[in-house]
Amino acid sequence: MSNIGPSYLNDLNDVQRSAVVTINGPVMVIAGPGSGKTRVLTFRIAHMINSGVHPGQILALTFTNKAAKEMKHRIESVAGTKANQVWAGTFHSLFARILRVEAHKIGFPNDFTIYDTDDTKGVIADIIKSMNLDAKVYAPNQVRARISAAKSNLITPKAYKNNDDLMAMDRMNRRPMIYDIYEKYVTKCQRSGAMDFDDLLLMMYKLLYQNPEGVREKYQRQFKYVMVDEFQDTNYLQYEVVKLFVKYHGSEENVCIVGDDAQSIYSFRGATIQNILQYEHDFPNVHTFKLEQNYRSTNFIVNAANEVITYNKNQITKKIFTTREEGKKIKIIQAMTDNEEGKRVADSIIEQKNRYNLSNKDIAILYRTNGQSRVFEEQLRRLNIAYRIYGGLSFYSRKEIKDVLAYIRLVVNDKDDEALKRVINYPKRGIGNTTIDQLSKLAEDNEMSIWQVISSMDFSPRVKKSLEEFVGIIRACKQKAMVSNAFDAAVYIAKASGIYSELRADTTVEGQSRYDNLTSLLDGIKEFVEDDELIEGESIDDNKSLSVFLQTISLMTDADNENPETNDTITLMSVHSAKGLEFKSVFVVGLEENLFPSYQTLSTPDQIEEERRLFYVAITRAEEILTLTYANSRYQYGNMRFNDPSRFLEEINEENIDSMTIVKRPSNEDDFGQVKILGGLKPKVLQPMIPKIDPNDFVSNDPDEIKVGNKVLHLKFGEGKVTAIDERQVATIYFDQLGENQEKRIMLQYSKLQILE
């Protein structure tokens, strides 16, 4: 031991060191945020090697190739080149490696094909077609997700058929034939000698389970030490495979799992927190180590994280702490609207950069759904602040957004060939690439636009029918746009084109995200139309058409504004994407009921607890500065919605908060109706809150009826008094409930004011 002490053991705190040197028997390392999890994991493997364990007897399972590569690199820095012999990699990559040797024992060739997601969807689409099923009802991506979920829970086609709940759910969703598709899909993969990603796990389980005396014991003897990183992210099937590797009679169960139940946030991918919660029950002799010292965040942030997570009942009790300085208290920003929220975040970023000498790369904006990025992108562009979308595309670069905008561009300008080519066969209407190429050539030869070619030339009956359908859609949209504002026209286009129904029908997680992005775009157009407030010095432009909207966003989608050479950018990302990262300053935005926590998670205690864990992950990304923001109102699905501040805000004690502009939820009940004593925030002196106005009860008057001296009601600003109206029909209105900036100049044409007296 003396030859290794100085190299790494002395760099560990007491609990970390104990976890590293305990290499025999079952071990559980609960690693709080910023507690040095990766260091413990890699040093533990290095310690095994330096203590005489052969590296080829160590199986280390991760969730990303990047994590496995980093792990090997760190082990090598401590234990030398022997680290390369450790079986370290993702579940899928290592299981595929074993199956390449053993697959023939479960009826597959050893050189089996691995289907990616597109391959899987293609096979499923062929099966759906062969069964004469409606591809809109049995959307291949949704069926694939259903089959994937079944495999992840060890449900075979036979077990699926015998599961009354699954079959009843399929009947309720008008898809009673999913079982048959599943069965045919499994048969086709077997016949084709192919496995999909889920099969790499399922067939590994099948291999070990069905061959206990041969294959299972062989690998149990080979892998005397099994380690699993990010154990809270494992699904039921992954844990069952792990148990088969370590349940070897006559030897110790040398299995170590590393994770944090408080950061279990991927149930939508099949992960289950129950794996880590029941680990001590499955391995009663487990040695448990809790890494509770946080090296990342300042005291106020750590305290807030502890306070929030205590509201969860299903958890392994721990209390993270830090020896760092107290730092800056948490700031909470209340905004009237989501657009104002974007402005205030952008302005705060400028202030933080100047006051604390921060670079752009030190700052992140975290949101619950990707569609929220739009308002922040727009405001950052307004201030010429460089940013990047992490783990995804800029809002206006996402496929579904570009598709809808292409339709809008074509409606505004039918000579836009690029827009036409993008959407002429989306959603699919039987116009293939060959036809599109022919149209392009005809247009070039005749010096015409493709639209003119379609409108003036004859084609074969089949192609002609499809083209006439497309032309009819565009002409109807043009007619609607001529008599409607941008929002009404855009909604019509989204529905008439078929994009709206196609995205709405996709109930997978990815599909829901695409649909949310579409509605966010429509909400932005709605805000564009209803933005009746004038800024002093601005020119008046009362044109709310699609053409003006396209002109407005053109600056936001101009790639010339991007600078690929700089890495100094603000990071925008969903909280799910932020796990494992850290920034000096973090803005967690959109903290409202029905948004964060999401309205989709309010039905069960388990879902609420996962949302709280997601919030816990969000706030523990911050090293020094944490800002939490919310809006009283925002457009959602085309309507102005008024939401309460998130319940998570009131779970933070006020001594950790610098500025307080929220009102506690009036209810004295907990998440599910149980009376509780609120021990969280006590509001300080607040800005006046505008009473919520039910849009269904709001009746606006004709703009011509508005006169100086009228007392009026505005959906956004509340009650006010008209003090002046100029010759351009711009009203000056004093809203006494606004606190600061009480006087607004509003165009009456778009004002939507209700006369009170």
mmCIF file with all atom_site columns, C-alpha atoms in Angstrom, residues 11-199:
data_model
loop_
_atom_site.group_PDB
_atom_site.id
_atom_site.type_symbol
_atom_site.label_atom_id
_atom_site.label_alt_id
_atom_site.label_comp_id
_atom_site.label_asym_id
_atom_site.label_entity_id
_atom_site.label_seq_id
_atom_site.pdbx_PDB_ins_code
_atom_site.Cartn_x
_atom_site.Cartn_y
_atom_site.Cartn_z
_atom_site.occupancy
_atom_site.B_iso_or_equiv
_atom_site.pdbx_formal_charge
_atom_site.auth_seq_id
_atom_site.auth_comp_id
_atom_site.auth_asym_id
_atom_site.auth_atom_id
_atom_site.pdbx_PDB_model_num
ATOM 1   C CA . ASP A 1 11  ? -5.979  13.297  -2.298  1.00 0.00 ? 11  ASP A CA 1
ATOM 2   C CA . LEU A 1 12  ? -9.286  11.861  -1.069  1.00 0.00 ? 12  LEU A CA 1
ATOM 3   C CA . ASN A 1 13  ? -11.452 12.809  1.879   1.00 0.00 ? 13  ASN A CA 1
ATOM 4   C CA . ASP A 1 14  ? -12.222 10.159  4.503   1.00 0.00 ? 14  ASP A CA 1
ATOM 5   C CA . VAL A 1 15  ? -15.444 8.840   2.950   1.00 0.00 ? 15  VAL A CA 1
ATOM 6   C CA . GLN A 1 16  ? -14.008 8.835   -0.566  1.00 0.00 ? 16  GLN A CA 1
ATOM 7   C CA . ARG A 1 17  ? -10.956 6.925   0.661   1.00 0.00 ? 17  ARG A CA 1
ATOM 8   C CA . SER A 1 18  ? -13.101 4.320   2.417   1.00 0.00 ? 18  SER A CA 1
ATOM 9   C CA . ALA A 1 19  ? -15.149 3.770   -0.727  1.00 0.00 ? 19  ALA A CA 1
ATOM 10  C CA . VAL A 1 20  ? -11.995 3.375   -2.815  1.00 0.00 ? 20  VAL A CA 1
ATOM 11  C CA . VAL A 1 21  ? -10.253 0.814   -0.584  1.00 0.00 ? 21  VAL A CA 1
ATOM 12  C CA . THR A 1 22  ? -13.368 -1.320  0.062   1.00 0.00 ? 22  THR A CA 1
ATOM 13  C CA . ILE A 1 23  ? -13.098 -3.541  -2.987  1.00 0.00 ? 23  ILE A CA 1
ATOM 14  C CA . ASN A 1 24  ? -14.724 -6.789  -1.796  1.00 0.00 ? 24  ASN A CA 1
ATOM 15  C CA . GLY A 1 25  ? -18.398 -7.511  -1.265  1.00 0.00 ? 25  GLY A CA 1
ATOM 16  C CA . PRO A 1 26  ? -21.378 -5.440  -2.399  1.00 0.00 ? 26  PRO A CA 1
ATOM 17  C CA . VAL A 1 27  ? -20.764 -1.684  -2.242  1.00 0.00 ? 27  VAL A CA 1
ATOM 18  C CA . MET A 1 28  ? -23.068 1.295   -2.797  1.00 0.00 ? 28  MET A CA 1
ATOM 19  C CA . VAL A 1 29  ? -21.618 4.767   -3.267  1.00 0.00 ? 29  VAL A CA 1
ATOM 20  C CA . ILE A 1 30  ? -24.238 7.502   -3.034  1.00 0.00 ? 30  ILE A CA 1
ATOM 21  C CA . ALA A 1 31  ? -22.555 10.452  -4.718  1.00 0.00 ? 31  ALA A CA 1
ATOM 22  C CA . GLY A 1 32  ? -24.154 13.847  -4.202  1.00 0.00 ? 32  GLY A CA 1
ATOM 23  C CA . PRO A 1 33  ? -23.690 16.568  -6.826  1.00 0.00 ? 33  PRO A CA 1
ATOM 24  C CA . GLY A 1 34  ? -20.125 17.868  -7.095  1.00 0.00 ? 34  GLY A CA 1
ATOM 25  C CA . SER A 1 35  ? -18.839 15.261  -4.636  1.00 0.00 ? 35  SER A CA 1
ATOM 26  C CA . GLY A 1 36  ? -16.046 13.761  -6.744  1.00 0.00 ? 36  GLY A CA 1
ATOM 27  C CA . LYS A 1 37  ? -17.947 10.709  -8.034  1.00 0.00 ? 37  LYS A CA 1
ATOM 28  C CA . THR A 1 38  ? -15.754 10.146  -11.096 1.00 0.00 ? 38  THR A CA 1
ATOM 29  C CA . ARG A 1 39  ? -12.589 10.381  -9.040  1.00 0.00 ? 39  ARG A CA 1
ATOM 30  C CA . VAL A 1 40  ? -13.834 7.749   -6.587  1.00 0.00 ? 40  VAL A CA 1
ATOM 31  C CA . LEU A 1 41  ? -14.957 5.436   -9.374  1.00 0.00 ? 41  LEU A CA 1
ATOM 32  C CA . THR A 1 42  ? -11.711 5.570   -11.306 1.00 0.00 ? 42  THR A CA 1
ATOM 33  C CA . PHE A 1 43  ? -9.438  5.517   -8.250  1.00 0.00 ? 43  PHE A CA 1
ATOM 34  C CA . ARG A 1 44  ? -11.324 2.488   -6.968  1.00 0.00 ? 44  ARG A CA 1
ATOM 35  C CA . ILE A 1 45  ? -10.593 0.545   -10.161 1.00 0.00 ? 45  ILE A CA 1
ATOM 36  C CA . ALA A 1 46  ? -6.962  1.721   -10.100 1.00 0.00 ? 46  ALA A CA 1
ATOM 37  C CA . HIS A 1 47  ? -6.749  0.606   -6.471  1.00 0.00 ? 47  HIS A CA 1
ATOM 38  C CA . MET A 1 48  ? -8.054  -2.839  -7.420  1.00 0.00 ? 48  MET A CA 1
ATOM 39  C CA . ILE A 1 49  ? -5.356  -3.195  -10.074 1.00 0.00 ? 49  ILE A CA 1
ATOM 40  C CA . ASN A 1 50  ? -2.626  -1.957  -7.750  1.00 0.00 ? 50  ASN A CA 1
ATOM 41  C CA . SER A 1 51  ? -3.885  -4.401  -5.101  1.00 0.00 ? 51  SER A CA 1
ATOM 42  C CA . GLY A 1 52  ? -3.414  -7.390  -7.413  1.00 0.00 ? 52  GLY A CA 1
ATOM 43  C CA . VAL A 1 53  ? -6.766  -7.726  -9.180  1.00 0.00 ? 53  VAL A CA 1
ATOM 44  C CA . HIS A 1 54  ? -6.272  -8.609  -12.833 1.00 0.00 ? 54  HIS A CA 1
ATOM 45  C CA . PRO A 1 55  ? -7.753  -5.732  -14.910 1.00 0.00 ? 55  PRO A CA 1
ATOM 46  C CA . GLY A 1 56  ? -9.453  -8.229  -17.242 1.00 0.00 ? 56  GLY A CA 1
ATOM 47  C CA . GLN A 1 57  ? -11.564 -9.386  -14.282 1.00 0.00 ? 57  GLN A CA 1
ATOM 48  C CA . ILE A 1 58  ? -13.121 -5.929  -13.857 1.00 0.00 ? 58  ILE A CA 1
ATOM 49  C CA . LEU A 1 59  ? -16.361 -5.085  -15.684 1.00 0.00 ? 59  LEU A CA 1
ATOM 50  C CA . ALA A 1 60  ? -17.201 -1.351  -15.522 1.00 0.00 ? 60  ALA A CA 1
ATOM 51  C CA . LEU A 1 61  ? -20.535 -0.397  -17.088 1.00 0.00 ? 61  LEU A CA 1
ATOM 52  C CA . THR A 1 62  ? -21.241 3.198   -18.110 1.00 0.00 ? 62  THR A CA 1
ATOM 53  C CA . PHE A 1 63  ? -23.908 5.040   -20.072 1.00 0.00 ? 63  PHE A CA 1
ATOM 54  C CA . THR A 1 64  ? -21.745 6.872   -22.596 1.00 0.00 ? 64  THR A CA 1
ATOM 55  C CA . ASN A 1 65  ? -18.639 5.995   -24.572 1.00 0.00 ? 65  ASN A CA 1
ATOM 56  C CA . LYS A 1 66  ? -17.216 9.343   -23.513 1.00 0.00 ? 66  LYS A CA 1
ATOM 57  C CA . ALA A 1 67  ? -17.509 8.382   -19.828 1.00 0.00 ? 67  ALA A CA 1
ATOM 58  C CA . ALA A 1 68  ? -15.855 5.022   -20.486 1.00 0.00 ? 68  ALA A CA 1
ATOM 59  C CA . LYS A 1 69  ? -12.993 6.649   -22.395 1.00 0.00 ? 69  LYS A CA 1
ATOM 60  C CA . GLU A 1 70  ? -12.435 9.225   -19.651 1.00 0.00 ? 70  GLU A CA 1
ATOM 61  C CA . MET A 1 71  ? -12.541 6.473   -17.035 1.00 0.00 ? 71  MET A CA 1
ATOM 62  C CA . LYS A 1 72  ? -9.833  4.447   -18.781 1.00 0.00 ? 72  LYS A CA 1
ATOM 63  C CA . HIS A 1 73  ? -7.693  7.542   -19.236 1.00 0.00 ? 73  HIS A CA 1
ATOM 64  C CA . ARG A 1 74  ? -7.888  8.383   -15.522 1.00 0.00 ? 74  ARG A CA 1
ATOM 65  C CA . ILE A 1 75  ? -7.200  4.801   -14.451 1.00 0.00 ? 75  ILE A CA 1
ATOM 66  C CA . GLU A 1 76  ? -4.158  4.712   -16.724 1.00 0.00 ? 76  GLU A CA 1
ATOM 67  C CA . SER A 1 77  ? -2.790  7.868   -15.094 1.00 0.00 ? 77  SER A CA 1
ATOM 68  C CA . VAL A 1 78  ? -2.777  6.009   -11.763 1.00 0.00 ? 78  VAL A CA 1
ATOM 69  C CA . ALA A 1 79  ? -2.319  2.326   -12.602 1.00 0.00 ? 79  ALA A CA 1
ATOM 70  C CA . GLY A 1 80  ? -0.488  2.469   -15.920 1.00 0.00 ? 80  GLY A CA 1
ATOM 71  C CA . THR A 1 81  ? -1.254  0.849   -19.273 1.00 0.00 ? 81  THR A CA 1
ATOM 72  C CA . LYS A 1 82  ? -2.900  -2.168  -17.625 1.00 0.00 ? 82  LYS A CA 1
ATOM 73  C CA . ALA A 1 83  ? -6.016  0.024   -17.518 1.00 0.00 ? 83  ALA A CA 1
ATOM 74  C CA . ASN A 1 84  ? -6.603  -0.859  -21.179 1.00 0.00 ? 84  ASN A CA 1
ATOM 75  C CA . GLN A 1 85  ? -7.427  -4.439  -20.158 1.00 0.00 ? 85  GLN A CA 1
ATOM 76  C CA . VAL A 1 86  ? -10.385 -3.340  -17.998 1.00 0.00 ? 86  VAL A CA 1
ATOM 77  C CA . TRP A 1 87  ? -13.736 -4.131  -19.594 1.00 0.00 ? 87  TRP A CA 1
ATOM 78  C CA . ALA A 1 88  ? -15.002 -0.553  -19.433 1.00 0.00 ? 88  ALA A CA 1
ATOM 79  C CA . GLY A 1 89  ? -17.747 0.634   -21.764 1.00 0.00 ? 89  GLY A CA 1
ATOM 80  C CA . THR A 1 90  ? -21.452 1.132   -22.226 1.00 0.00 ? 90  THR A CA 1
ATOM 81  C CA . PHE A 1 91  ? -23.983 -1.598  -21.530 1.00 0.00 ? 91  PHE A CA 1
ATOM 82  C CA . HIS A 1 92  ? -24.654 -1.893  -25.248 1.00 0.00 ? 92  HIS A CA 1
ATOM 83  C CA . SER A 1 93  ? -21.048 -1.974  -26.448 1.00 0.00 ? 93  SER A CA 1
ATOM 84  C CA . LEU A 1 94  ? -19.814 -4.531  -23.905 1.00 0.00 ? 94  LEU A CA 1
ATOM 85  C CA . PHE A 1 95  ? -22.851 -6.784  -24.254 1.00 0.00 ? 95  PHE A CA 1
ATOM 86  C CA . ALA A 1 96  ? -22.490 -6.679  -28.048 1.00 0.00 ? 96  ALA A CA 1
ATOM 87  C CA . ARG A 1 97  ? -18.867 -7.761  -27.590 1.00 0.00 ? 97  ARG A CA 1
ATOM 88  C CA . ILE A 1 98  ? -19.938 -10.794 -25.561 1.00 0.00 ? 98  ILE A CA 1
ATOM 89  C CA . LEU A 1 99  ? -22.819 -11.641 -27.891 1.00 0.00 ? 99  LEU A CA 1
ATOM 90  C CA . ARG A 1 100 ? -20.425 -11.679 -30.847 1.00 0.00 ? 100 ARG A CA 1
ATOM 91  C CA . VAL A 1 101 ? -18.920 -14.766 -29.196 1.00 0.00 ? 101 VAL A CA 1
ATOM 92  C CA . GLU A 1 102 ? -22.026 -16.391 -27.709 1.00 0.00 ? 102 GLU A CA 1
ATOM 93  C CA . ALA A 1 103 ? -25.052 -15.385 -29.821 1.00 0.00 ? 103 ALA A CA 1
ATOM 94  C CA . HIS A 1 104 ? -25.285 -18.787 -31.551 1.00 0.00 ? 104 HIS A CA 1
ATOM 95  C CA . LYS A 1 105 ? -26.371 -20.269 -28.220 1.00 0.00 ? 105 LYS A CA 1
ATOM 96  C CA . ILE A 1 106 ? -29.622 -18.276 -28.336 1.00 0.00 ? 106 ILE A CA 1
ATOM 97  C CA . GLY A 1 107 ? -30.403 -18.749 -32.013 1.00 0.00 ? 107 GLY A CA 1
ATOM 98  C CA . PHE A 1 108 ? -28.582 -15.778 -33.559 1.00 0.00 ? 108 PHE A CA 1
ATOM 99  C CA . PRO A 1 109 ? -25.506 -15.805 -35.790 1.00 0.00 ? 109 PRO A CA 1
ATOM 100 C CA . ASN A 1 110 ? -22.381 -14.456 -34.092 1.00 0.00 ? 110 ASN A CA 1
ATOM 101 C CA . ASP A 1 111 ? -22.057 -11.908 -36.894 1.00 0.00 ? 111 ASP A CA 1
ATOM 102 C CA . PHE A 1 112 ? -25.573 -10.595 -36.285 1.00 0.00 ? 112 PHE A CA 1
ATOM 103 C CA . THR A 1 113 ? -26.606 -7.214  -37.665 1.00 0.00 ? 113 THR A CA 1
ATOM 104 C CA . ILE A 1 114 ? -27.335 -4.351  -35.247 1.00 0.00 ? 114 ILE A CA 1
ATOM 105 C CA . TYR A 1 115 ? -30.373 -2.320  -36.281 1.00 0.00 ? 115 TYR A CA 1
ATOM 106 C CA . ASP A 1 116 ? -30.330 1.393   -35.530 1.00 0.00 ? 116 ASP A CA 1
ATOM 107 C CA . THR A 1 117 ? -33.503 3.362   -34.849 1.00 0.00 ? 117 THR A CA 1
ATOM 108 C CA . ASP A 1 118 ? -34.189 4.037   -38.533 1.00 0.00 ? 118 ASP A CA 1
ATOM 109 C CA . ASP A 1 119 ? -33.737 0.352   -39.392 1.00 0.00 ? 119 ASP A CA 1
ATOM 110 C CA . THR A 1 120 ? -36.172 -0.588  -36.641 1.00 0.00 ? 120 THR A CA 1
ATOM 111 C CA . LYS A 1 121 ? -38.769 1.926   -37.784 1.00 0.00 ? 121 LYS A CA 1
ATOM 112 C CA . GLY A 1 122 ? -38.392 0.682   -41.362 1.00 0.00 ? 122 GLY A CA 1
ATOM 113 C CA . VAL A 1 123 ? -39.034 -2.945  -40.381 1.00 0.00 ? 123 VAL A CA 1
ATOM 114 C CA . ILE A 1 124 ? -42.028 -1.920  -38.251 1.00 0.00 ? 124 ILE A CA 1
ATOM 115 C CA . ALA A 1 125 ? -43.414 0.220   -41.096 1.00 0.00 ? 125 ALA A CA 1
ATOM 116 C CA . ASP A 1 126 ? -43.216 -2.763  -43.464 1.00 0.00 ? 126 ASP A CA 1
ATOM 117 C CA . ILE A 1 127 ? -45.062 -4.955  -40.954 1.00 0.00 ? 127 ILE A CA 1
ATOM 118 C CA . ILE A 1 128 ? -47.773 -2.321  -40.474 1.00 0.00 ? 128 ILE A CA 1
ATOM 119 C CA . LYS A 1 129 ? -48.176 -2.073  -44.241 1.00 0.00 ? 129 LYS A CA 1
ATOM 120 C CA . SER A 1 130 ? -48.334 -5.853  -44.672 1.00 0.00 ? 130 SER A CA 1
ATOM 121 C CA . MET A 1 131 ? -51.082 -6.023  -42.027 1.00 0.00 ? 131 MET A CA 1
ATOM 122 C CA . ASN A 1 132 ? -53.098 -3.331  -43.859 1.00 0.00 ? 132 ASN A CA 1
ATOM 123 C CA . LEU A 1 133 ? -53.135 -1.151  -40.749 1.00 0.00 ? 133 LEU A CA 1
ATOM 124 C CA . ASP A 1 134 ? -53.516 2.631   -40.773 1.00 0.00 ? 134 ASP A CA 1
ATOM 125 C CA . ALA A 1 135 ? -49.988 4.059   -40.554 1.00 0.00 ? 135 ALA A CA 1
ATOM 126 C CA . LYS A 1 136 ? -51.385 7.211   -38.963 1.00 0.00 ? 136 LYS A CA 1
ATOM 127 C CA . VAL A 1 137 ? -52.910 5.250   -36.097 1.00 0.00 ? 137 VAL A CA 1
ATOM 128 C CA . TYR A 1 138 ? -50.010 2.796   -35.894 1.00 0.00 ? 138 TYR A CA 1
ATOM 129 C CA . ALA A 1 139 ? -47.275 5.379   -36.375 1.00 0.00 ? 139 ALA A CA 1
ATOM 130 C CA . PRO A 1 140 ? -44.000 3.407   -36.655 1.00 0.00 ? 140 PRO A CA 1
ATOM 131 C CA . ASN A 1 141 ? -42.143 5.616   -34.187 1.00 0.00 ? 141 ASN A CA 1
ATOM 132 C CA . GLN A 1 142 ? -44.849 5.187   -31.557 1.00 0.00 ? 142 GLN A CA 1
ATOM 133 C CA . VAL A 1 143 ? -45.027 1.445   -32.070 1.00 0.00 ? 143 VAL A CA 1
ATOM 134 C CA . ARG A 1 144 ? -41.223 1.273   -31.821 1.00 0.00 ? 144 ARG A CA 1
ATOM 135 C CA . ALA A 1 145 ? -41.324 3.157   -28.507 1.00 0.00 ? 145 ALA A CA 1
ATOM 136 C CA . ARG A 1 146 ? -43.989 0.777   -27.194 1.00 0.00 ? 146 ARG A CA 1
ATOM 137 C CA . ILE A 1 147 ? -41.946 -2.296  -28.138 1.00 0.00 ? 147 ILE A CA 1
ATOM 138 C CA . SER A 1 148 ? -38.806 -0.741  -26.665 1.00 0.00 ? 148 SER A CA 1
ATOM 139 C CA . ALA A 1 149 ? -40.562 -0.092  -23.356 1.00 0.00 ? 149 ALA A CA 1
ATOM 140 C CA . ALA A 1 150 ? -41.760 -3.699  -23.265 1.00 0.00 ? 150 ALA A CA 1
ATOM 141 C CA . LYS A 1 151 ? -38.267 -5.074  -23.852 1.00 0.00 ? 151 LYS A CA 1
ATOM 142 C CA . SER A 1 152 ? -36.776 -2.765  -21.198 1.00 0.00 ? 152 SER A CA 1
ATOM 143 C CA . ASN A 1 153 ? -39.165 -4.299  -18.688 1.00 0.00 ? 153 ASN A CA 1
ATOM 144 C CA . LEU A 1 154 ? -38.421 -7.895  -19.733 1.00 0.00 ? 154 LEU A CA 1
ATOM 145 C CA . ILE A 1 155 ? -41.812 -8.277  -21.381 1.00 0.00 ? 155 ILE A CA 1
ATOM 146 C CA . THR A 1 156 ? -41.679 -10.707 -24.299 1.00 0.00 ? 156 THR A CA 1
ATOM 147 C CA . PRO A 1 157 ? -44.449 -10.825 -26.937 1.00 0.00 ? 157 PRO A CA 1
ATOM 148 C CA . LYS A 1 158 ? -46.055 -13.751 -25.101 1.00 0.00 ? 158 LYS A CA 1
ATOM 149 C CA . ALA A 1 159 ? -45.921 -11.898 -21.765 1.00 0.00 ? 159 ALA A CA 1
ATOM 150 C CA . TYR A 1 160 ? -47.266 -8.786  -23.510 1.00 0.00 ? 160 TYR A CA 1
ATOM 151 C CA . LYS A 1 161 ? -50.307 -10.706 -24.778 1.00 0.00 ? 161 LYS A CA 1
ATOM 152 C CA . ASN A 1 162 ? -50.984 -12.075 -21.291 1.00 0.00 ? 162 ASN A CA 1
ATOM 153 C CA . ASN A 1 163 ? -50.714 -8.644  -19.646 1.00 0.00 ? 163 ASN A CA 1
ATOM 154 C CA . ASP A 1 164 ? -54.279 -7.362  -19.323 1.00 0.00 ? 164 ASP A CA 1
ATOM 155 C CA . ASP A 1 165 ? -53.190 -3.821  -18.480 1.00 0.00 ? 165 ASP A CA 1
ATOM 156 C CA . LEU A 1 166 ? -50.996 -3.455  -21.575 1.00 0.00 ? 166 LEU A CA 1
ATOM 157 C CA . MET A 1 167 ? -53.617 -4.923  -23.878 1.00 0.00 ? 167 MET A CA 1
ATOM 158 C CA . ALA A 1 168 ? -56.341 -2.706  -22.356 1.00 0.00 ? 168 ALA A CA 1
ATOM 159 C CA . MET A 1 169 ? -54.171 0.392   -22.813 1.00 0.00 ? 169 MET A CA 1
ATOM 160 C CA . ASP A 1 170 ? -53.607 -0.473  -26.468 1.00 0.00 ? 170 ASP A CA 1
ATOM 161 C CA . ARG A 1 171 ? -57.341 -0.911  -27.022 1.00 0.00 ? 171 ARG A CA 1
ATOM 162 C CA . MET A 1 172 ? -57.991 2.418   -25.325 1.00 0.00 ? 172 MET A CA 1
ATOM 163 C CA . ASN A 1 173 ? -55.465 4.068   -27.671 1.00 0.00 ? 173 ASN A CA 1
ATOM 164 C CA . ARG A 1 174 ? -57.146 2.402   -30.682 1.00 0.00 ? 174 ARG A CA 1
ATOM 165 C CA . ARG A 1 175 ? -54.047 0.289   -31.331 1.00 0.00 ? 175 ARG A CA 1
ATOM 166 C CA . PRO A 1 176 ? -55.121 -3.238  -30.296 1.00 0.00 ? 176 PRO A CA 1
ATOM 167 C CA . MET A 1 177 ? -52.746 -4.880  -32.800 1.00 0.00 ? 177 MET A CA 1
ATOM 168 C CA . ILE A 1 178 ? -49.478 -3.723  -31.224 1.00 0.00 ? 178 ILE A CA 1
ATOM 169 C CA . TYR A 1 179 ? -48.989 -7.178  -29.719 1.00 0.00 ? 179 TYR A CA 1
ATOM 170 C CA . ASP A 1 180 ? -49.206 -8.743  -33.200 1.00 0.00 ? 180 ASP A CA 1
ATOM 171 C CA . ILE A 1 181 ? -46.751 -6.196  -34.610 1.00 0.00 ? 181 ILE A CA 1
ATOM 172 C CA . TYR A 1 182 ? -44.377 -6.888  -31.711 1.00 0.00 ? 182 TYR A CA 1
ATOM 173 C CA . GLU A 1 183 ? -44.554 -10.633 -32.305 1.00 0.00 ? 183 GLU A CA 1
ATOM 174 C CA . LYS A 1 184 ? -43.967 -10.277 -36.065 1.00 0.00 ? 184 LYS A CA 1
ATOM 175 C CA . TYR A 1 185 ? -41.112 -7.831  -35.457 1.00 0.00 ? 185 TYR A CA 1
ATOM 176 C CA . VAL A 1 186 ? -39.306 -10.242 -33.129 1.00 0.00 ? 186 VAL A CA 1
ATOM 177 C CA . THR A 1 187 ? -39.775 -13.064 -35.628 1.00 0.00 ? 187 THR A CA 1
ATOM 178 C CA . LYS A 1 188 ? -38.478 -10.934 -38.497 1.00 0.00 ? 188 LYS A CA 1
ATOM 179 C CA . CYS A 1 189 ? -35.382 -9.834  -36.549 1.00 0.00 ? 189 CYS A CA 1
ATOM 180 C CA . GLN A 1 190 ? -34.626 -13.439 -35.607 1.00 0.00 ? 190 GLN A CA 1
ATOM 181 C CA . ARG A 1 191 ? -35.050 -14.543 -39.219 1.00 0.00 ? 191 ARG A CA 1
ATOM 182 C CA . SER A 1 192 ? -32.821 -11.687 -40.412 1.00 0.00 ? 192 SER A CA 1
ATOM 183 C CA . GLY A 1 193 ? -30.141 -12.366 -37.828 1.00 0.00 ? 193 GLY A CA 1
ATOM 184 C CA . ALA A 1 194 ? -30.534 -8.854  -36.453 1.00 0.00 ? 194 ALA A CA 1
ATOM 185 C CA . MET A 1 195 ? -30.747 -7.241  -33.015 1.00 0.00 ? 195 MET A CA 1
ATOM 186 C CA . ASP A 1 196 ? -31.857 -3.712  -32.205 1.00 0.00 ? 196 ASP A CA 1
ATOM 187 C CA . PHE A 1 197 ? -30.365 -1.685  -29.347 1.00 0.00 ? 197 PHE A CA 1
ATOM 188 C CA . ASP A 1 198 ? -32.850 -3.049  -26.828 1.00 0.00 ? 198 ASP A CA 1
ATOM 189 C CA . ASP A 1 199 ? -32.072 -6.603  -27.951 1.00 0.00 ? 199 ASP A CA 1
#
